PDB file of C-alpha atoms and ligand atoms in Angstrom:
ATOM      1  CA  UNK A   1     -42.846 -22.898 -43.587  1.00 74.00           C
ATOM      2  CA  UNK A   2     -41.970 -19.500 -45.071  1.00 90.00           C
ATOM      3  CA  UNK A   3     -44.551 -17.175 -46.583  1.00 97.00           C
ATOM      4  CA  UNK A   4     -43.970 -16.842 -50.343  1.00 98.00           C
ATOM      5  CA  UNK A   5     -45.548 -14.003 -52.342  1.00 98.00           C
ATOM      6  CA  UNK A   6     -45.318 -13.673 -56.109  1.00 98.00           C
ATOM      7  CA  UNK A   7     -45.027 -10.478 -58.150  1.00 98.00           C
ATOM      8  CA  UNK A   8     -46.044 -10.985 -61.781  1.00 98.00           C
ATOM      9  CA  UNK A   9     -44.726  -8.195 -63.984  1.00 98.00           C
ATOM     10  CA  UNK A  10     -46.867  -7.645 -67.062  1.00 98.00           C
ATOM     11  CA  UNK A  11     -46.609  -3.903 -67.676  1.00 97.00           C
ATOM     12  CA  UNK A  12     -44.353  -3.991 -70.747  1.00 95.00           C
ATOM     13  CA  UNK A  13     -45.527  -2.568 -74.055  1.00 89.00           C
ATOM     14  CA  UNK A  14     -44.065  -5.405 -76.107  1.00 84.00           C
ATOM     15  CA  UNK A  15     -43.283  -3.249 -79.117  1.00 83.00           C
ATOM     16  CA  UNK A  16     -41.289  -5.994 -80.835  1.00 83.00           C
ATOM     17  CA  UNK A  17     -44.435  -8.106 -80.947  1.00 85.00           C
ATOM     18  CA  UNK A  18     -45.938  -5.593 -83.388  1.00 82.00           C
ATOM     19  CA  UNK A  19     -49.407  -5.647 -81.778  1.00 82.00           C
ATOM     20  CA  UNK A  20     -51.544  -2.714 -80.596  1.00 86.00           C
ATOM     21  CA  UNK A  21     -52.211  -4.490 -77.309  1.00 91.00           C
ATOM     22  CA  UNK A  22     -49.594  -4.748 -74.561  1.00 95.00           C
ATOM     23  CA  UNK A  23     -47.611  -7.993 -74.691  1.00 94.00           C
ATOM     24  CA  UNK A  24     -49.396  -9.526 -71.686  1.00 96.00           C
ATOM     25  CA  UNK A  25     -52.641  -9.319 -73.672  1.00 96.00           C
ATOM     26  CA  UNK A  26     -51.334 -10.929 -76.836  1.00 94.00           C
ATOM     27  CA  UNK A  27     -53.410 -14.002 -77.571  1.00 92.00           C
ATOM     28  CA  UNK A  28     -51.907 -17.379 -76.717  1.00 91.00           C
ATOM     29  CA  UNK A  29     -54.003 -20.485 -77.263  1.00 88.00           C
ATOM     30  CA  UNK A  30     -57.167 -18.367 -77.457  1.00 91.00           C
ATOM     31  CA  UNK A  31     -56.656 -16.333 -74.290  1.00 94.00           C
ATOM     32  CA  UNK A  32     -54.410 -13.498 -73.073  1.00 95.00           C
ATOM     33  CA  UNK A  33     -50.785 -14.380 -72.274  1.00 96.00           C
ATOM     34  CA  UNK A  34     -51.399 -13.067 -68.753  1.00 97.00           C
ATOM     35  CA  UNK A  35     -54.016 -15.790 -68.102  1.00 97.00           C
ATOM     36  CA  UNK A  36     -51.413 -18.531 -68.384  1.00 97.00           C
ATOM     37  CA  UNK A  37     -49.105 -17.189 -65.639  1.00 98.00           C
ATOM     38  CA  UNK A  38     -51.979 -16.139 -63.370  1.00 98.00           C
ATOM     39  CA  UNK A  39     -53.516 -19.610 -63.545  1.00 98.00           C
ATOM     40  CA  UNK A  40     -50.204 -21.412 -63.095  1.00 98.00           C
ATOM     41  CA  UNK A  41     -49.029 -19.260 -60.162  1.00 98.00           C
ATOM     42  CA  UNK A  42     -52.405 -19.848 -58.516  1.00 98.00           C
ATOM     43  CA  UNK A  43     -51.970 -23.599 -58.806  1.00 98.00           C
ATOM     44  CA  UNK A  44     -48.585 -23.696 -57.037  1.00 98.00           C
ATOM     45  CA  UNK A  45     -49.301 -24.564 -53.380  1.00 96.00           C
ATOM     46  CA  UNK A  46     -46.144 -22.891 -51.962  1.00 97.00           C
ATOM     47  CA  UNK A  47     -47.252 -19.510 -53.358  1.00 98.00           C
ATOM     48  CA  UNK A  48     -49.509 -17.732 -50.902  1.00 98.00           C
ATOM     49  CA  UNK A  49     -50.557 -14.595 -52.771  1.00 98.00           C
ATOM     50  CA  UNK A  50     -49.943 -12.873 -56.112  1.00 98.00           C
ATOM     51  CA  UNK A  51     -49.485  -9.205 -57.033  1.00 98.00           C
ATOM     52  CA  UNK A  52     -49.898  -8.344 -60.738  1.00 98.00           C
ATOM     53  CA  UNK A  53     -48.257  -5.266 -62.253  1.00 98.00           C
ATOM     54  CA  UNK A  54     -50.006  -4.228 -65.466  1.00 98.00           C
ATOM     55  CA  UNK A  55     -50.032  -1.407 -68.049  1.00 97.00           C
ATOM     56  CA  UNK A  56     -52.054   1.791 -67.414  1.00 96.00           C
ATOM     57  CA  UNK A  57     -55.794   1.296 -68.163  1.00 96.00           C
ATOM     58  CA  UNK A  58     -55.424  -2.515 -68.134  1.00 97.00           C
ATOM     59  CA  UNK A  59     -56.207  -3.090 -64.444  1.00 97.00           C
ATOM     60  CA  UNK A  60     -59.840  -4.019 -65.042  1.00 97.00           C
ATOM     61  CA  UNK A  61     -59.228  -6.456 -67.929  1.00 97.00           C
ATOM     62  CA  UNK A  62     -56.468  -8.028 -65.801  1.00 98.00           C
ATOM     63  CA  UNK A  63     -58.791  -8.580 -62.852  1.00 98.00           C
ATOM     64  CA  UNK A  64     -61.433 -10.026 -65.186  1.00 97.00           C
ATOM     65  CA  UNK A  65     -58.821 -12.302 -66.690  1.00 97.00           C
ATOM     66  CA  UNK A  66     -57.864 -13.531 -63.177  1.00 98.00           C
ATOM     67  CA  UNK A  67     -61.537 -14.178 -62.379  1.00 98.00           C
ATOM     68  CA  UNK A  68     -62.023 -16.116 -65.600  1.00 97.00           C
ATOM     69  CA  UNK A  69     -59.178 -18.518 -64.800  1.00 97.00           C
ATOM     70  CA  UNK A  70     -60.124 -18.749 -61.108  1.00 98.00           C
ATOM     71  CA  UNK A  71     -56.892 -17.088 -59.938  1.00 98.00           C
ATOM     72  CA  UNK A  72     -58.118 -16.408 -56.404  1.00 97.00           C
ATOM     73  CA  UNK A  73     -54.635 -15.677 -55.009  1.00 98.00           C
ATOM     74  CA  UNK A  74     -54.494 -12.369 -56.895  1.00 98.00           C
ATOM     75  CA  UNK A  75     -54.426  -9.767 -54.125  1.00 98.00           C
ATOM     76  CA  UNK A  76     -53.471  -6.564 -55.914  1.00 97.00           C
ATOM     77  CA  UNK A  77     -53.411  -5.418 -59.505  1.00 98.00           C
ATOM     78  CA  UNK A  78     -51.483  -2.195 -59.979  1.00 98.00           C
ATOM     79  CA  UNK A  79     -50.063  -0.064 -62.760  1.00 98.00           C
ATOM     80  CA  UNK A  80     -46.359  -0.545 -63.523  1.00 98.00           C
ATOM     81  CA  UNK A  81     -43.613   1.899 -64.402  1.00 96.00           C
ATOM     82  CA  UNK A  82     -41.459   3.034 -67.300  1.00 95.00           C
ATOM     83  CA  UNK A  83     -38.920   0.180 -66.998  1.00 95.00           C
ATOM     84  CA  UNK A  84     -39.126  -3.413 -65.784  1.00 96.00           C
ATOM     85  CA  UNK A  85     -37.121  -2.439 -62.707  1.00 96.00           C
ATOM     86  CA  UNK A  86     -39.683   0.299 -61.920  1.00 96.00           C
ATOM     87  CA  UNK A  87     -42.523  -2.196 -62.318  1.00 97.00           C
ATOM     88  CA  UNK A  88     -40.841  -4.717 -60.012  1.00 97.00           C
ATOM     89  CA  UNK A  89     -40.204  -1.966 -57.449  1.00 97.00           C
ATOM     90  CA  UNK A  90     -43.892  -0.987 -57.541  1.00 97.00           C
ATOM     91  CA  UNK A  91     -44.930  -4.643 -57.187  1.00 98.00           C
ATOM     92  CA  UNK A  92     -42.633  -5.269 -54.219  1.00 98.00           C
ATOM     93  CA  UNK A  93     -44.244  -2.250 -52.545  1.00 98.00           C
ATOM     94  CA  UNK A  94     -47.569  -4.156 -52.489  1.00 98.00           C
ATOM     95  CA  UNK A  95     -46.088  -7.200 -50.753  1.00 98.00           C
ATOM     96  CA  UNK A  96     -46.679  -7.100 -46.979  1.00 98.00           C
ATOM     97  CA  UNK A  97     -43.754  -7.063 -44.558  1.00 97.00           C
ATOM     98  CA  UNK A  98     -44.603 -10.507 -43.186  1.00 97.00           C
ATOM     99  CA  UNK A  99     -43.683 -12.197 -46.492  1.00 98.00           C
ATOM    100  CA  UNK A 100     -40.363 -14.062 -46.127  1.00 97.00           C
ATOM    101  CA  UNK A 101     -39.742 -14.822 -49.794  1.00 98.00           C
ATOM    102  CA  UNK A 102     -40.683 -12.878 -52.929  1.00 98.00           C
ATOM    103  CA  UNK A 103     -40.854 -14.587 -56.308  1.00 98.00           C
ATOM    104  CA  UNK A 104     -40.667 -12.356 -59.378  1.00 98.00           C
ATOM    105  CA  UNK A 105     -42.029 -13.674 -62.640  1.00 98.00           C
ATOM    106  CA  UNK A 106     -42.426 -12.217 -66.146  1.00 98.00           C
ATOM    107  CA  UNK A 107     -45.823 -12.626 -67.807  1.00 98.00           C
ATOM    108  CA  UNK A 108     -43.725 -12.882 -70.972  1.00 97.00           C
ATOM    109  CA  UNK A 109     -42.719 -16.446 -69.890  1.00 97.00           C
ATOM    110  CA  UNK A 110     -46.069 -18.243 -69.789  1.00 97.00           C
ATOM    111  CA  UNK A 111     -45.016 -21.911 -69.524  1.00 96.00           C
ATOM    112  CA  UNK A 112     -44.308 -21.832 -65.795  1.00 97.00           C
ATOM    113  CA  UNK A 113     -44.091 -25.235 -64.143  1.00 96.00           C
ATOM    114  CA  UNK A 114     -44.352 -26.016 -60.458  1.00 97.00           C
ATOM    115  CA  UNK A 115     -41.066 -27.988 -60.493  1.00 97.00           C
ATOM    116  CA  UNK A 116     -39.012 -24.898 -61.267  1.00 98.00           C
ATOM    117  CA  UNK A 117     -40.558 -23.001 -58.359  1.00 98.00           C
ATOM    118  CA  UNK A 118     -39.807 -25.955 -56.057  1.00 97.00           C
ATOM    119  CA  UNK A 119     -36.201 -26.040 -57.321  1.00 97.00           C
ATOM    120  CA  UNK A 120     -35.781 -22.300 -56.751  1.00 98.00           C
ATOM    121  CA  UNK A 121     -37.252 -22.356 -53.241  1.00 97.00           C
ATOM    122  CA  UNK A 122     -35.041 -25.358 -52.444  1.00 96.00           C
ATOM    123  CA  UNK A 123     -32.019 -23.321 -53.577  1.00 94.00           C
ATOM    124  CA  UNK A 124     -32.644 -20.485 -51.124  1.00 94.00           C
ATOM    125  CA  UNK A 125     -31.114 -20.592 -47.647  1.00 84.00           C
ATOM    126  CA  UNK A 126     -27.588 -21.838 -46.858  1.00 85.00           C
ATOM    127  CA  UNK A 127     -26.314 -18.291 -47.124  1.00 90.00           C
ATOM    128  CA  UNK A 128     -28.062 -17.507 -50.414  1.00 97.00           C
ATOM    129  CA  UNK A 129     -30.183 -14.365 -50.837  1.00 98.00           C
ATOM    130  CA  UNK A 130     -31.752 -15.450 -54.090  1.00 98.00           C
ATOM    131  CA  UNK A 131     -32.027 -18.229 -56.679  1.00 98.00           C
ATOM    132  CA  UNK A 132     -32.418 -18.021 -60.453  1.00 98.00           C
ATOM    133  CA  UNK A 133     -32.985 -20.633 -63.168  1.00 98.00           C
ATOM    134  CA  UNK A 134     -30.044 -20.868 -65.577  1.00 98.00           C
ATOM    135  CA  UNK A 135     -29.642 -22.613 -68.921  1.00 98.00           C
ATOM    136  CA  UNK A 136     -26.312 -23.503 -70.532  1.00 97.00           C
ATOM    137  CA  UNK A 137     -25.256 -21.150 -73.339  1.00 97.00           C
ATOM    138  CA  UNK A 138     -24.839 -22.716 -76.801  1.00 95.00           C
ATOM    139  CA  UNK A 139     -23.191 -19.792 -78.568  1.00 96.00           C
ATOM    140  CA  UNK A 140     -19.792 -18.273 -77.880  1.00 97.00           C
ATOM    141  CA  UNK A 141     -20.402 -14.927 -76.193  1.00 97.00           C
ATOM    142  CA  UNK A 142     -18.174 -11.965 -76.963  1.00 98.00           C
ATOM    143  CA  UNK A 143     -18.176  -8.502 -75.495  1.00 97.00           C
ATOM    144  CA  UNK A 144     -18.156  -6.106 -78.427  1.00 98.00           C
ATOM    145  CA  UNK A 145     -19.023  -2.516 -77.479  1.00 97.00           C
ATOM    146  CA  UNK A 146     -19.441  -0.468 -80.649  1.00 97.00           C
ATOM    147  CA  UNK A 147     -18.882  -3.567 -82.809  1.00 97.00           C
ATOM    148  CA  UNK A 148     -15.286  -4.331 -81.826  1.00 98.00           C
ATOM    149  CA  UNK A 149     -14.557  -7.441 -79.790  1.00 98.00           C
ATOM    150  CA  UNK A 150     -12.822  -6.651 -76.518  1.00 98.00           C
ATOM    151  CA  UNK A 151     -13.296 -10.009 -74.826  1.00 98.00           C
ATOM    152  CA  UNK A 152     -14.443 -13.572 -75.467  1.00 98.00           C
ATOM    153  CA  UNK A 153     -16.062 -15.057 -72.393  1.00 98.00           C
ATOM    154  CA  UNK A 154     -15.476 -18.597 -71.125  1.00 97.00           C
ATOM    155  CA  UNK A 155     -18.682 -20.342 -72.194  1.00 97.00           C
ATOM    156  CA  UNK A 156     -18.339 -23.090 -69.583  1.00 96.00           C
ATOM    157  CA  UNK A 157     -18.903 -20.483 -66.879  1.00 97.00           C
ATOM    158  CA  UNK A 158     -21.946 -18.829 -68.493  1.00 98.00           C
ATOM    159  CA  UNK A 159     -25.661 -19.390 -67.936  1.00 98.00           C
ATOM    160  CA  UNK A 160     -28.694 -17.670 -69.478  1.00 97.00           C
ATOM    161  CA  UNK A 161     -30.903 -16.526 -66.605  1.00 98.00           C
ATOM    162  CA  UNK A 162     -34.687 -16.973 -66.783  1.00 98.00           C
ATOM    163  CA  UNK A 163     -37.586 -15.988 -64.560  1.00 98.00           C
ATOM    164  CA  UNK A 164     -39.118 -16.783 -62.098  1.00 98.00           C
ATOM    165  CA  UNK A 165     -36.447 -15.676 -59.648  1.00 98.00           C
ATOM    166  CA  UNK A 166     -36.842 -15.973 -55.872  1.00 98.00           C
ATOM    167  CA  UNK A 167     -35.336 -13.826 -53.130  1.00 98.00           C
ATOM    168  CA  UNK A 168     -35.259 -13.432 -49.395  1.00 98.00           C
ATOM    169  CA  UNK A 169     -37.706 -10.536 -49.070  1.00 98.00           C
ATOM    170  CA  UNK A 170     -35.337  -8.318 -47.031  1.00 97.00           C
ATOM    171  CA  UNK A 171     -32.458  -8.681 -49.512  1.00 97.00           C
ATOM    172  CA  UNK A 172     -34.748  -7.856 -52.450  1.00 97.00           C
ATOM    173  CA  UNK A 173     -36.236  -4.812 -50.740  1.00 97.00           C
ATOM    174  CA  UNK A 174     -32.771  -3.468 -49.873  1.00 97.00           C
ATOM    175  CA  UNK A 175     -31.547  -3.996 -53.447  1.00 96.00           C
ATOM    176  CA  UNK A 176     -34.534  -2.073 -54.846  1.00 96.00           C
ATOM    177  CA  UNK A 177     -34.437   0.697 -52.233  1.00 93.00           C
ATOM    178  CA  UNK A 178     -32.236   2.921 -54.421  1.00 86.00           C
ATOM    179  CA  UNK A 179     -34.665   4.465 -56.922  1.00 78.00           C
ATOM    180  CA  UNK A 180     -31.858   4.976 -59.484  1.00 82.00           C
ATOM    181  CA  UNK A 181     -30.718   1.375 -59.666  1.00 82.00           C
ATOM    182  CA  UNK A 182     -31.745  -0.661 -62.691  1.00 85.00           C
ATOM    183  CA  UNK A 183     -30.923  -3.944 -64.380  1.00 88.00           C
ATOM    184  CA  UNK A 184     -32.280  -6.432 -66.874  1.00 89.00           C
ATOM    185  CA  UNK A 185     -33.131  -8.896 -64.111  1.00 93.00           C
ATOM    186  CA  UNK A 186     -33.783  -8.630 -60.382  1.00 95.00           C
ATOM    187  CA  UNK A 187     -30.825 -10.796 -59.431  1.00 96.00           C
ATOM    188  CA  UNK A 188     -28.455  -8.192 -60.949  1.00 96.00           C
ATOM    189  CA  UNK A 189     -29.621  -5.613 -58.407  1.00 96.00           C
ATOM    190  CA  UNK A 190     -29.302  -8.051 -55.506  1.00 96.00           C
ATOM    191  CA  UNK A 191     -25.792  -9.046 -56.701  1.00 96.00           C
ATOM    192  CA  UNK A 192     -24.799  -5.371 -56.885  1.00 95.00           C
ATOM    193  CA  UNK A 193     -26.030  -4.883 -53.323  1.00 94.00           C
ATOM    194  CA  UNK A 194     -23.674  -7.690 -52.201  1.00 95.00           C
ATOM    195  CA  UNK A 195     -26.207 -10.547 -52.235  1.00 96.00           C
ATOM    196  CA  UNK A 196     -25.355 -14.176 -53.099  1.00 97.00           C
ATOM    197  CA  UNK A 197     -27.414 -15.765 -55.853  1.00 98.00           C
ATOM    198  CA  UNK A 198     -27.638 -19.494 -56.530  1.00 98.00           C
ATOM    199  CA  UNK A 199     -28.252 -20.889 -60.006  1.00 98.00           C
ATOM    200  CA  UNK A 200     -30.589 -23.893 -60.317  1.00 98.00           C
ATOM    201  CA  UNK A 201     -31.259 -25.779 -63.584  1.00 98.00           C
ATOM    202  CA  UNK A 202     -33.613 -23.791 -65.820  1.00 98.00           C
ATOM    203  CA  UNK A 203     -36.434 -25.062 -68.040  1.00 97.00           C
ATOM    204  CA  UNK A 204     -35.851 -24.963 -71.825  1.00 95.00           C
ATOM    205  CA  UNK A 205     -39.634 -24.734 -72.353  1.00 94.00           C
ATOM    206  CA  UNK A 206     -39.883 -21.567 -70.279  1.00 96.00           C
ATOM    207  CA  UNK A 207     -39.441 -19.476 -73.411  1.00 95.00           C
ATOM    208  CA  UNK A 208     -39.814 -15.711 -73.380  1.00 95.00           C
ATOM    209  CA  UNK A 209     -42.212 -14.021 -75.784  1.00 94.00           C
ATOM    210  CA  UNK A 210     -40.488 -11.259 -77.705  1.00 92.00           C
ATOM    211  CA  UNK A 211     -41.535 -11.724 -81.344  1.00 91.00           C
ATOM    212  CA  UNK A 212     -44.618 -13.250 -83.050  1.00 91.00           C
ATOM    213  CA  UNK A 213     -42.463 -16.329 -83.839  1.00 93.00           C
ATOM    214  CA  UNK A 214     -41.972 -16.881 -80.092  1.00 94.00           C
ATOM    215  CA  UNK A 215     -45.738 -16.911 -79.603  1.00 93.00           C
ATOM    216  CA  UNK A 216     -46.092 -19.593 -82.284  1.00 92.00           C
ATOM    217  CA  UNK A 217     -43.336 -21.734 -80.699  1.00 94.00           C
ATOM    218  CA  UNK A 218     -44.971 -21.455 -77.271  1.00 94.00           C
ATOM    219  CA  UNK A 219     -48.406 -22.335 -78.676  1.00 92.00           C
ATOM    220  CA  UNK A 220     -46.885 -25.541 -80.054  1.00 92.00           C
ATOM    221  CA  UNK A 221     -45.473 -26.429 -76.645  1.00 91.00           C
ATOM    222  CA  UNK A 222     -48.821 -25.636 -74.992  1.00 89.00           C
ATOM    223  CA  UNK A 223     -50.582 -27.984 -77.394  1.00 87.00           C
ATOM    224  CA  UNK A 224     -48.002 -30.695 -76.574  1.00 87.00           C
ATOM    225  CA  UNK A 225     -48.581 -30.161 -72.833  1.00 84.00           C
ATOM    226  CA  UNK A 226     -52.348 -30.521 -73.305  1.00 80.00           C
ATOM    227  CA  UNK A 227     -51.972 -33.881 -75.080  1.00 78.00           C
TER     228      UNK A 227
HETATM  229  O1  C5P B   1     -39.482  -6.094 -72.119  1.00 85.27           O
HETATM  230  P1  C5P B   1     -39.225  -7.470 -71.623  1.00 85.27           P
HETATM  231  O2  C5P B   1     -39.789  -8.522 -72.516  1.00 85.27           O
HETATM  232  O3  C5P B   1     -37.834  -7.752 -71.203  1.00 85.27           O
HETATM  233  O4  C5P B   1     -40.110  -7.554 -70.289  1.00 85.27           O
HETATM  234  C1  C5P B   1     -40.024  -8.639 -69.395  1.00 85.27           C
HETATM  235  C2  C5P B   1     -41.243  -8.586 -68.474  1.00 85.27           C
HETATM  236  O5  C5P B   1     -41.255  -7.352 -67.756  1.00 85.27           O
HETATM  237  C3  C5P B   1     -42.562  -8.672 -69.238  1.00 85.27           C
HETATM  238  O6  C5P B   1     -43.439  -9.570 -68.602  1.00 85.27           O
HETATM  239  C4  C5P B   1     -43.059  -7.236 -69.217  1.00 85.27           C
HETATM  240  O7  C5P B   1     -44.467  -7.138 -69.217  1.00 85.27           O
HETATM  241  C5  C5P B   1     -42.494  -6.715 -67.901  1.00 85.27           C
HETATM  242  N1  C5P B   1     -42.296  -5.253 -67.928  1.00 85.27           N
HETATM  243  C6  C5P B   1     -42.986  -4.466 -67.006  1.00 85.27           C
HETATM  244  N2  C5P B   1     -42.832  -3.094 -67.043  1.00 85.27           N
HETATM  245  C7  C5P B   1     -42.059  -2.500 -67.956  1.00 85.27           C
HETATM  246  C8  C5P B   1     -41.355  -3.283 -68.903  1.00 85.27           C
HETATM  247  C9  C5P B   1     -41.487  -4.661 -68.856  1.00 85.27           C
HETATM  248  O8  C5P B   1     -43.726  -4.998 -66.166  1.00 85.27           O
HETATM  249  N3  C5P B   1     -41.970  -1.179 -67.977  1.00 85.27           N
END
């Protein structure tokens, strides 16, 4: 059985949420957004340990939050960087060399279910360096730099990638070794480094919090889950 460590990135400012607090501390169902992912990651048996990457000055509240939800797998809580890629790089640095697989998750996607982690871990191996959840795309996607369409993409080939994403630890470390590399998800860096990424079915409920409306939609789903 391979050793799976999780890195939970929660160091974003979340400016589009319009709150003074960082996004991971926006209130969802009466508690910080961060609590949801910490508790859920803790409850997934295949995950051995968790590293949380948080905004400057929010280490202590994060540790308290983990204690409150009984997230005993939290091993390190460290300050993130300027970009998501920087924060992931810092988080990976806290994962010990003996870990075989690293899972990266965004605190901004609180409704994490065990099934998706099982699907992702099942998708690794067989020559794959990583696995990501993908959802079909409903809209027609066009490339339009500067507002002029230069290409319309074939929708049947497109997926919208979510987190969590899982990677063979060595492949992820190599992809993040270049301090200048960046991307909007981790898989992009692994792809660029020559890695093969598998897509497994995503979870439509694993919504990402960007605006206050997203928080309201997720609260509704949480309430449905609790029923
Ligand atoms: O900004 P965005 O919503 O795309 O961020 C996705 C995730 O990455 C969030 O959970 C956020 O907290 C995290 N992040 C981070 N460090 C940054 C920027 C974003 O940990 N500098």
